[in-house]
Structure formats: C-alpha cells, structure tokens
CSV table of C-alpha atoms and ligand atoms in Angstrom, one decimal:
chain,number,residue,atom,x,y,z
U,1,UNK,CA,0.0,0.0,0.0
U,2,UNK,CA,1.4,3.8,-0.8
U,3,UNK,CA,2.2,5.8,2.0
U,4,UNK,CA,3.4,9.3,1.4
U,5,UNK,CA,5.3,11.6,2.7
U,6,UNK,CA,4.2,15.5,1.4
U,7,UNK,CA,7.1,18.5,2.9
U,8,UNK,CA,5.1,21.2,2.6
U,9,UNK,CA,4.1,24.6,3.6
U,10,UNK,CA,3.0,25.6,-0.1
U,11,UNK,CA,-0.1,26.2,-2.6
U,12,UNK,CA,1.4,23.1,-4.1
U,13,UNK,CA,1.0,20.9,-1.5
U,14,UNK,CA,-1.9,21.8,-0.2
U,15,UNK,CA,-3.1,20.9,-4.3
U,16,UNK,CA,-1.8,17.5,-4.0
U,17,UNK,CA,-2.7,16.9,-0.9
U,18,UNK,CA,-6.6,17.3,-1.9
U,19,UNK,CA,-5.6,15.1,-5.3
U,20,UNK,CA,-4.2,12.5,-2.6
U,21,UNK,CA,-7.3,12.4,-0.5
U,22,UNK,CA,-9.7,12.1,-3.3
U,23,UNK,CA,-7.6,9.1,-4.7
U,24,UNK,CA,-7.8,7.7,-1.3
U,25,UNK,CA,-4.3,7.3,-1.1
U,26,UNK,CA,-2.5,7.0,2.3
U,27,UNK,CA,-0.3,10.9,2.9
U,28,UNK,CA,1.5,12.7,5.3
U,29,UNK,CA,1.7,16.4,5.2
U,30,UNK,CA,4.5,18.2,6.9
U,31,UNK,CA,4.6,21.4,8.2
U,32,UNK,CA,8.2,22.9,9.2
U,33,UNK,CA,5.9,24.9,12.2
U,34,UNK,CA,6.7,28.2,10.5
U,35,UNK,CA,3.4,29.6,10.6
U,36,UNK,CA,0.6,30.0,13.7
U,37,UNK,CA,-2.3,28.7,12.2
U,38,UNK,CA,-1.7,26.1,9.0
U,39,UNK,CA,-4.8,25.8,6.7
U,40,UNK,CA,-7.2,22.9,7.3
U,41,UNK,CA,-6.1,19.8,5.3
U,42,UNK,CA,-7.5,16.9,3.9
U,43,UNK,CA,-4.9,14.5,4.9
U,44,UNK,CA,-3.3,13.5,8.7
U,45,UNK,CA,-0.9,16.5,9.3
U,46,UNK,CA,2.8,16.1,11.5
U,47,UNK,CA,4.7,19.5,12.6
U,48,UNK,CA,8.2,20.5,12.8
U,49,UNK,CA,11.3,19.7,11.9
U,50,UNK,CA,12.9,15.8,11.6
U,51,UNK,CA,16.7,16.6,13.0
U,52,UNK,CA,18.3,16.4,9.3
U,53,UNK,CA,19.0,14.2,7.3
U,54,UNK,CA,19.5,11.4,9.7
U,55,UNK,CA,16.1,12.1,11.5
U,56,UNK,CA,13.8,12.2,8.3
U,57,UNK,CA,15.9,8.8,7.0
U,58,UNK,CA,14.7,7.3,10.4
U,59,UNK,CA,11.5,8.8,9.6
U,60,UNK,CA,10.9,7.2,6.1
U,61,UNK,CA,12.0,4.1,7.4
U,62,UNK,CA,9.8,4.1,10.8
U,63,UNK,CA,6.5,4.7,9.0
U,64,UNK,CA,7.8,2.9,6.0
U,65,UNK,CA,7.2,5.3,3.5
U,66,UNK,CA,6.7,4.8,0.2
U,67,UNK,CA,7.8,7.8,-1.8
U,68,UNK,CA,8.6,11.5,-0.9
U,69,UNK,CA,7.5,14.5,-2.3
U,70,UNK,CA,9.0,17.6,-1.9
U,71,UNK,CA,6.5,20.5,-2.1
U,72,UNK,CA,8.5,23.3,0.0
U,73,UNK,CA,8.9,26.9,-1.1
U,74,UNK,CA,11.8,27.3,-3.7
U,75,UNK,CA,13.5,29.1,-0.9
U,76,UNK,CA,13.4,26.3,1.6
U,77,UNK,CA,16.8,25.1,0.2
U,78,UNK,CA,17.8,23.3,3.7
U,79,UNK,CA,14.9,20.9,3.6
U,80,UNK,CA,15.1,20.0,0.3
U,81,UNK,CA,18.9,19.5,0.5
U,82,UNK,CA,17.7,17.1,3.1
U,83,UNK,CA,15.3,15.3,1.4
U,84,UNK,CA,17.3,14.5,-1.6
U,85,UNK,CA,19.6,13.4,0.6
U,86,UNK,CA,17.3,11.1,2.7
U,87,UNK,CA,15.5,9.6,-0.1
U,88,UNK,CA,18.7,8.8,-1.6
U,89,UNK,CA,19.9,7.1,1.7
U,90,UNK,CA,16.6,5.0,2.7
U,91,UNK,CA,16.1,4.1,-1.1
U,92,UNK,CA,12.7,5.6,-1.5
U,93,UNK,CA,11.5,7.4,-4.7
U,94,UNK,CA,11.5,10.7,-4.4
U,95,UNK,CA,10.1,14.0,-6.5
U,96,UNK,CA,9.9,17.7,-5.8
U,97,UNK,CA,7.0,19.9,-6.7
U,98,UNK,CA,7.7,23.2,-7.4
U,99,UNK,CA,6.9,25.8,-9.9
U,100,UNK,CA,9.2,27.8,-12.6
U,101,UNK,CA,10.9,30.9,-11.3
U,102,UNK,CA,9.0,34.1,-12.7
U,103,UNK,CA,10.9,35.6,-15.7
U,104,UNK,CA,11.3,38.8,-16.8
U,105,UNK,CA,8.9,40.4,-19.3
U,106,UNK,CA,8.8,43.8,-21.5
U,107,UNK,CA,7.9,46.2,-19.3
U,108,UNK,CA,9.7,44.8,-16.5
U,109,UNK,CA,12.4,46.9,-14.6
U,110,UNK,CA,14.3,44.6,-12.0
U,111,UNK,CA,17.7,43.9,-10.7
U,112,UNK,CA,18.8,40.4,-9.9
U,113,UNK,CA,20.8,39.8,-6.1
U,114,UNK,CA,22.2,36.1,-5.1
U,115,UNK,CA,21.0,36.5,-1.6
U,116,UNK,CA,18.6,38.7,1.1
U,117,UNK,CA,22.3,39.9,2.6
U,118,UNK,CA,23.0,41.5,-1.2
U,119,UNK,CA,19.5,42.9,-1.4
U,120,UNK,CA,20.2,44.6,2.0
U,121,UNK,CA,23.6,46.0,0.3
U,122,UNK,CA,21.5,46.8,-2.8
U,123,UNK,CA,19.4,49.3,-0.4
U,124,UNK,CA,22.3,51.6,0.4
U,125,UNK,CA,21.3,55.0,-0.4
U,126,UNK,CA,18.8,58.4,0.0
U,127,UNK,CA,15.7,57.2,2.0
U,128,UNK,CA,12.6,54.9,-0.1
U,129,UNK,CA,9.3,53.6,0.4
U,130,UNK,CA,9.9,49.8,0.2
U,131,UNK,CA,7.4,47.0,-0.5
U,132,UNK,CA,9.3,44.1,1.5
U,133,UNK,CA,7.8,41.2,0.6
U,134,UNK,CA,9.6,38.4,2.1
U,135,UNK,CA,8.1,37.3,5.3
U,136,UNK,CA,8.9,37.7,8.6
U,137,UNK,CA,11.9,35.7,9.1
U,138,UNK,CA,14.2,38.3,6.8
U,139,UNK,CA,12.8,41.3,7.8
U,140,UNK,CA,15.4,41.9,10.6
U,141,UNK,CA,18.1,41.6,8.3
U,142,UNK,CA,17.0,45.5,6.6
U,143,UNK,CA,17.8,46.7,10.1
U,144,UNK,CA,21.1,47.4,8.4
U,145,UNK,CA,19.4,50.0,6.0
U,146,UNK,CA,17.2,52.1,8.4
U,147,UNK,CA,16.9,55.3,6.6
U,148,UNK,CA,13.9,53.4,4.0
U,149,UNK,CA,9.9,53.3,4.6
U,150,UNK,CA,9.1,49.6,5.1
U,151,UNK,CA,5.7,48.4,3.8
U,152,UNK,CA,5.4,44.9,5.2
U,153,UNK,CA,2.8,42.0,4.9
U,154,UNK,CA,3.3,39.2,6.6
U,155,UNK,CA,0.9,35.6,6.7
U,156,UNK,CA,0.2,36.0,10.5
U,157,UNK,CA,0.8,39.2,13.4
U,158,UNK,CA,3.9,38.8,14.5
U,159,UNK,CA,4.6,38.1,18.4
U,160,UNK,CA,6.6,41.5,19.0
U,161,UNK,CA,6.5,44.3,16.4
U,162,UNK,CA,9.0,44.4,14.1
U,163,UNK,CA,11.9,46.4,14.8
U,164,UNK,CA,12.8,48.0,11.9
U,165,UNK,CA,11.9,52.1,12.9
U,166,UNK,CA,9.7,53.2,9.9
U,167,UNK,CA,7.3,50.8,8.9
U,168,UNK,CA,4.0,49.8,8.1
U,169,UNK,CA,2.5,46.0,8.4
U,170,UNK,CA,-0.6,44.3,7.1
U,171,UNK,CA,-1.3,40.8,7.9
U,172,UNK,CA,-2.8,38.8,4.9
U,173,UNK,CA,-2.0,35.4,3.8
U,174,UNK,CA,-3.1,36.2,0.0
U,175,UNK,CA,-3.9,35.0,-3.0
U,176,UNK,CA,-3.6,39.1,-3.6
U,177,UNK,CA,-4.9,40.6,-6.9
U,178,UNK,CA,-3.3,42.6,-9.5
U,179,UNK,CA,-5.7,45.4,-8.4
U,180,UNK,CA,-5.5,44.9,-4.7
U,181,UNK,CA,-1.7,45.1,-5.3
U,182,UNK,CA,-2.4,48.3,-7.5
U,183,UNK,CA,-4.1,50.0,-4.7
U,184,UNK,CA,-1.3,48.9,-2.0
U,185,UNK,CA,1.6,50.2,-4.3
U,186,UNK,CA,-0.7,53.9,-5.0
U,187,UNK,CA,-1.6,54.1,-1.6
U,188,UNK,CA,1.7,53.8,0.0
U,189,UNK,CA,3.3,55.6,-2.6
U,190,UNK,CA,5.7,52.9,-3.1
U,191,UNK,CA,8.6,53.0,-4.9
U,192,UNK,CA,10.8,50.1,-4.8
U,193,UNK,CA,9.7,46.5,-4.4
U,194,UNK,CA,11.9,43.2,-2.9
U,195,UNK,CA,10.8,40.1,-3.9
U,196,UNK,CA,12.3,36.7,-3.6
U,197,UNK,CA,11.9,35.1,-7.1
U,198,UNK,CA,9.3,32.5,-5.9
U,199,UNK,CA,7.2,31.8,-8.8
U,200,UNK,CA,3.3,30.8,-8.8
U,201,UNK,CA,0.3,32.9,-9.1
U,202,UNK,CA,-0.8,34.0,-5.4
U,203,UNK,CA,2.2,36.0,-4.6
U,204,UNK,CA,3.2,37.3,-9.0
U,205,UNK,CA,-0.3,40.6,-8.7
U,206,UNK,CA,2.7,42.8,-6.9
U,207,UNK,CA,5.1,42.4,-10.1
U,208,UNK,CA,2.2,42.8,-12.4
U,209,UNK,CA,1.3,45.7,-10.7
U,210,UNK,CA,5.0,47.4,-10.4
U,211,UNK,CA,4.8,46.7,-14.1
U,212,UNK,CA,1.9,48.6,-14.8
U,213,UNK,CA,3.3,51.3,-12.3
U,214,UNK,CA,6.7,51.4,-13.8
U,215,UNK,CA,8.3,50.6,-10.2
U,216,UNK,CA,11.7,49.1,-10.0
U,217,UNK,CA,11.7,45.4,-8.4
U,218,UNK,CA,14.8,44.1,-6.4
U,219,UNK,CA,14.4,40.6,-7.1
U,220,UNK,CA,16.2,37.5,-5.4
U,221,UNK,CA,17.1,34.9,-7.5
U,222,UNK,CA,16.3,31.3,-6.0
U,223,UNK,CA,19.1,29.3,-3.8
U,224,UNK,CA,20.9,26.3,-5.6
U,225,UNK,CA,18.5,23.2,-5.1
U,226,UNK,CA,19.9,19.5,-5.5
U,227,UNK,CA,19.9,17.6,-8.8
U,228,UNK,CA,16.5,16.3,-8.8
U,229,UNK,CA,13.4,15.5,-10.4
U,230,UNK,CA,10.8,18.4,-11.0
U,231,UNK,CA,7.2,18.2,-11.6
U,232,UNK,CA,5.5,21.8,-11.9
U,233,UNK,CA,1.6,20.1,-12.0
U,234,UNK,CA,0.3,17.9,-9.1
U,235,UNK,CA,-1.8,15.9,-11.1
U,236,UNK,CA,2.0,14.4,-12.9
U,237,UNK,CA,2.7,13.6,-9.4
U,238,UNK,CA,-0.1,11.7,-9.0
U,239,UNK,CA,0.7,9.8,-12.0
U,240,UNK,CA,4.3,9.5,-11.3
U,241,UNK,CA,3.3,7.6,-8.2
U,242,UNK,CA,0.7,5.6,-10.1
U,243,UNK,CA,3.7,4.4,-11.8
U,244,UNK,CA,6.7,4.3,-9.8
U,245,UNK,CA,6.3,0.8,-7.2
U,246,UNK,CA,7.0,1.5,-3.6
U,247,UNK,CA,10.8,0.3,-2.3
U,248,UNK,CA,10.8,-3.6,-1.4
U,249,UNK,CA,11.6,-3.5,2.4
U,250,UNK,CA,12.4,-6.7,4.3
U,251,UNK,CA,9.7,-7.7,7.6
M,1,LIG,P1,14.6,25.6,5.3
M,1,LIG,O1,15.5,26.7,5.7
M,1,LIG,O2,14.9,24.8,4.1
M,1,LIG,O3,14.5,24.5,6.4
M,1,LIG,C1,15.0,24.6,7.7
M,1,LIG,C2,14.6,23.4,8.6
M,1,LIG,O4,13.2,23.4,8.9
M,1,LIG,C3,14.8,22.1,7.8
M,1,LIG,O5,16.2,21.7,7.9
M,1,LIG,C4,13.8,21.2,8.6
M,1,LIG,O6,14.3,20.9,9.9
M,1,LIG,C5,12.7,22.1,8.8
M,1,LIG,N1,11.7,22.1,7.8
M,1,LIG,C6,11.5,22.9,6.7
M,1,LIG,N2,10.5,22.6,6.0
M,1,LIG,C7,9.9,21.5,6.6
M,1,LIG,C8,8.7,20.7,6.4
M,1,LIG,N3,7.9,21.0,5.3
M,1,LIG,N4,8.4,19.7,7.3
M,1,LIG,C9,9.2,19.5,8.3
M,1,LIG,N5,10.4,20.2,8.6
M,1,LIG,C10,10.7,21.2,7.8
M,1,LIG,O7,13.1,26.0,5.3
M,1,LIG,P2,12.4,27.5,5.4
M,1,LIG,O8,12.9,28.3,4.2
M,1,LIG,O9,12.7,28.0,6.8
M,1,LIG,O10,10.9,27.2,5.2
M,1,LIG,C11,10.2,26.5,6.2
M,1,LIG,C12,8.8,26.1,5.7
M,1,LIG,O11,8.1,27.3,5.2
M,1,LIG,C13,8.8,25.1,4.5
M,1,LIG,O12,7.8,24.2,4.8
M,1,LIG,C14,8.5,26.0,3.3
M,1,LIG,O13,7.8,25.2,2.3
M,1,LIG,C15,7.6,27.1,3.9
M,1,LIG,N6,7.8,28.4,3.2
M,1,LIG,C16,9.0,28.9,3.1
M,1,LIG,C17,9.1,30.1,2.4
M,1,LIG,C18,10.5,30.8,2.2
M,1,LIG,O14,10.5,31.9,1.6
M,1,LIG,N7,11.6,30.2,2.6
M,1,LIG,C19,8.0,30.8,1.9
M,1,LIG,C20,6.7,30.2,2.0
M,1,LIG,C21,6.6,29.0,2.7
M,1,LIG,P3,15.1,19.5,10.1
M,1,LIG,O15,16.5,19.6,9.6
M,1,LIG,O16,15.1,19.4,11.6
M,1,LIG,O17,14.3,18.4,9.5
C-alpha cells in the first residue's frame, strides 16, 4: 500500500494533498511549524522539523514510507537538501513539486541579487518607500538599511513588532490581486519592491502591478537546489506515483 510523505508549507501541497485524498491514497503532510495557524487539510498532518538528514531517514524508514515528495517553497533550500539526501539514503523514490521561477517580461524593470544579505547591500542610499515582501523571518536583516519606509505583509501578526523604525504591516496570507496590489503600491506611494523570485500565481499581482506602475523590483534569485526530479503540475505527481512501485523492504 502507498504511504506518502508530502514536505510542505505551499499552494502546491496543499493541491496534492486534496488530489491524494480524493484518490484515497495513504499521505503525510509536513509542516516545518513556521506559521501560527496552517490551513485545514485533507490529509493526517505532523509539525516541525525531523533533525536532518539522519532524522527524516529514520522517519521514512519508521512509518515505512513509500515515496517523498518535496513540495517546499523554492526558498526552503535546507529541507530539500535534506530530502534529496534522505530519499537517496533510505532508497525511496522521491520527486519535488515546485513551480518555474517568474521571468522577466517587456515592461519589467528589476535587478537580480544572489542573496537577502545582497539585497540589504542593494538598499544603500537616500531614503525609499519599500514593499518588503519576504516574510517575517528576513525582515530583521533590513535593520542594516534604516533610513527606508518599510511596507510589510506578513501571513500572520507577528509576536513582538517588528523592529525595523519606519514601517507599516498588514497581515494577509493572499492569494492578492493585481488590483488589490495596485491600490497597496498607490496608496503607499511605493517606490521600490523586494521580492524573492518564488514563482506561482498568489504571490506574481505585486510584479504585475510594479509593471503597470513602472516601479523598480529588487528581485532575489532562487538558492541552488539539489539535482532532482521536478514536476510543476500535481496531477504528474499523481501519475508518477501511479507508476513508480514502492521500495521492497524486508519484515
Ligand atoms: P529551510 O530553511 O529549508 O528548512 C530549515 C529546517 O526546517 C529544515 O532543515 C527542517 O528541519 C525544517 N523544515 C523545513 N520545511 C519543513 C517541512 N515541510 N516539514 C518538516 N520540517 C521542515 O526552510 P524555510 O525556508 O525556513 O521554510 C520553512 C517552511 O516554510 C517550509 O515548509 C516551506 O515550504 C515554507 N515556506 C517557506 C518560504 C520561504 O521563503 N523560505 C515561503 C513560504 C513557505 P530538520 O532539519 O530538523 O528536518
């Protein structure tokens, strides 16, 4: 019988993990803990992290899983390091999900940095109004550039304010609209926008948007990931486990 195992914490996921349910097929959804309150799923959820590479091997072997899909965030590079490396280890077919960076169009005016710490650098300079959109966890690094307006959104109110001194925060987990984002970008008289290149739909209205507003992006480019199979639809992961047989394990 198929048992998977689902890293999550994505659109993605949650996708497959209603394809999974439907097919009544046996899955696992992990959540890294990141986030306060996790959206209802269809399928049994576990929470928090396995202790690297050695703890999610023991994993795959305790519950005897059958394949592993890895649905993280492109920027989740740790835990997908991990899981290629795991799957590898305990023999058990493995896949990511993910979704093709977002490419520049006409019309587009953004500059490419390797890292948050080189988008910080980028920010040198005469005060701005800044859309940071990059989620809580970075938003202490821009302490280092001060002098800027910060417009922040984050998926849930953080415990204790965040300390950068001049800034603004909405809470909202998305999907956002192109004309939603319009309205944010006019009515905060943005002019500069950091974004990590994540790709997909629900977070792309604020590039459309700068587009249509002529606003420079600051875009970060995705971290390395390991040499792996990608699948961009859930529904070719469904198949791929249609057709893939689970490991043989001895008693
Ligand atoms: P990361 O740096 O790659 O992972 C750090 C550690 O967190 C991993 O080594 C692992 O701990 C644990 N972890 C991460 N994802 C996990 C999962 N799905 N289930 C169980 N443990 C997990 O990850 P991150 O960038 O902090 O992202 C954490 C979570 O937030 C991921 O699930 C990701 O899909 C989601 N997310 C991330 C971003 C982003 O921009 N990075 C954006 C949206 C959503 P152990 O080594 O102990 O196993």
């Amino acid at each position: 019988m198929h048992n998977i195992l689902l890293l999550g914490g994505t659109t993605e996921a949650s996708a497959l993990a209603r394809l999974l349910a439907a097919q009544g097929i046996r899955a696992t959804l992990s959540y890294a803990g990141r986030t306060d309150h996790p959206r209802a799923q269809p399928v049994p959820c576990r929470i928090g992290g396995f202790g690297g590479v050695e703890g999610l091997v023991a994993y795959l072997r305790e519950h005897r899983v059958t394949h592993l899909v890895d649905a993280t965030h492109p920027f989740a590079a740790r835990m997908s390091a991990h899981a290629a490396a795991a799957a590898r280890i305990a023999g058990v077919p493995f896949v990511a999900l993910t979704r093709p960076a977002w490419a520049r169009e006409e019309g587009d005016n953004w500059t490419g940095v390797g890292s948050i710490e080189e988008a910080v650098a980028a920010l040198a300079g005469p005060p701005r109004r800044v859309l940071l959109a990059l989620g809580r966890l970075h938003v202490a690094a821009f302490m280092a550039q001060p002098q800027h307006h910060y417009l922040l959104r984050f998926v849930d109110a953080p415990d204790a304010p965040p300390a950068l001194p001049d800034h603004h925060l909405i809470v909202d987990r998305g999907p956002f609209s192109v004309e939603g984002d319009l309205a944010l970008l006019r009515d905060h008289a943005i002019d500069l926008i950091v974004s990590k290149n994540a790709g997909g739909m629900g977070a792309q209205a604020k590039l459309i948007a700068a587009r249509q507003l002529g606003l420079p992006v600051l875009m970060i480019e995705r971290p390395a990931m390991p040499d792996r199979r990608e699948m961009f639809r859930p529904e070719d992961v469904l198949d791929w486990i249609a057709h893939t047989p689970a490991p043989e394990r001895g008693v």
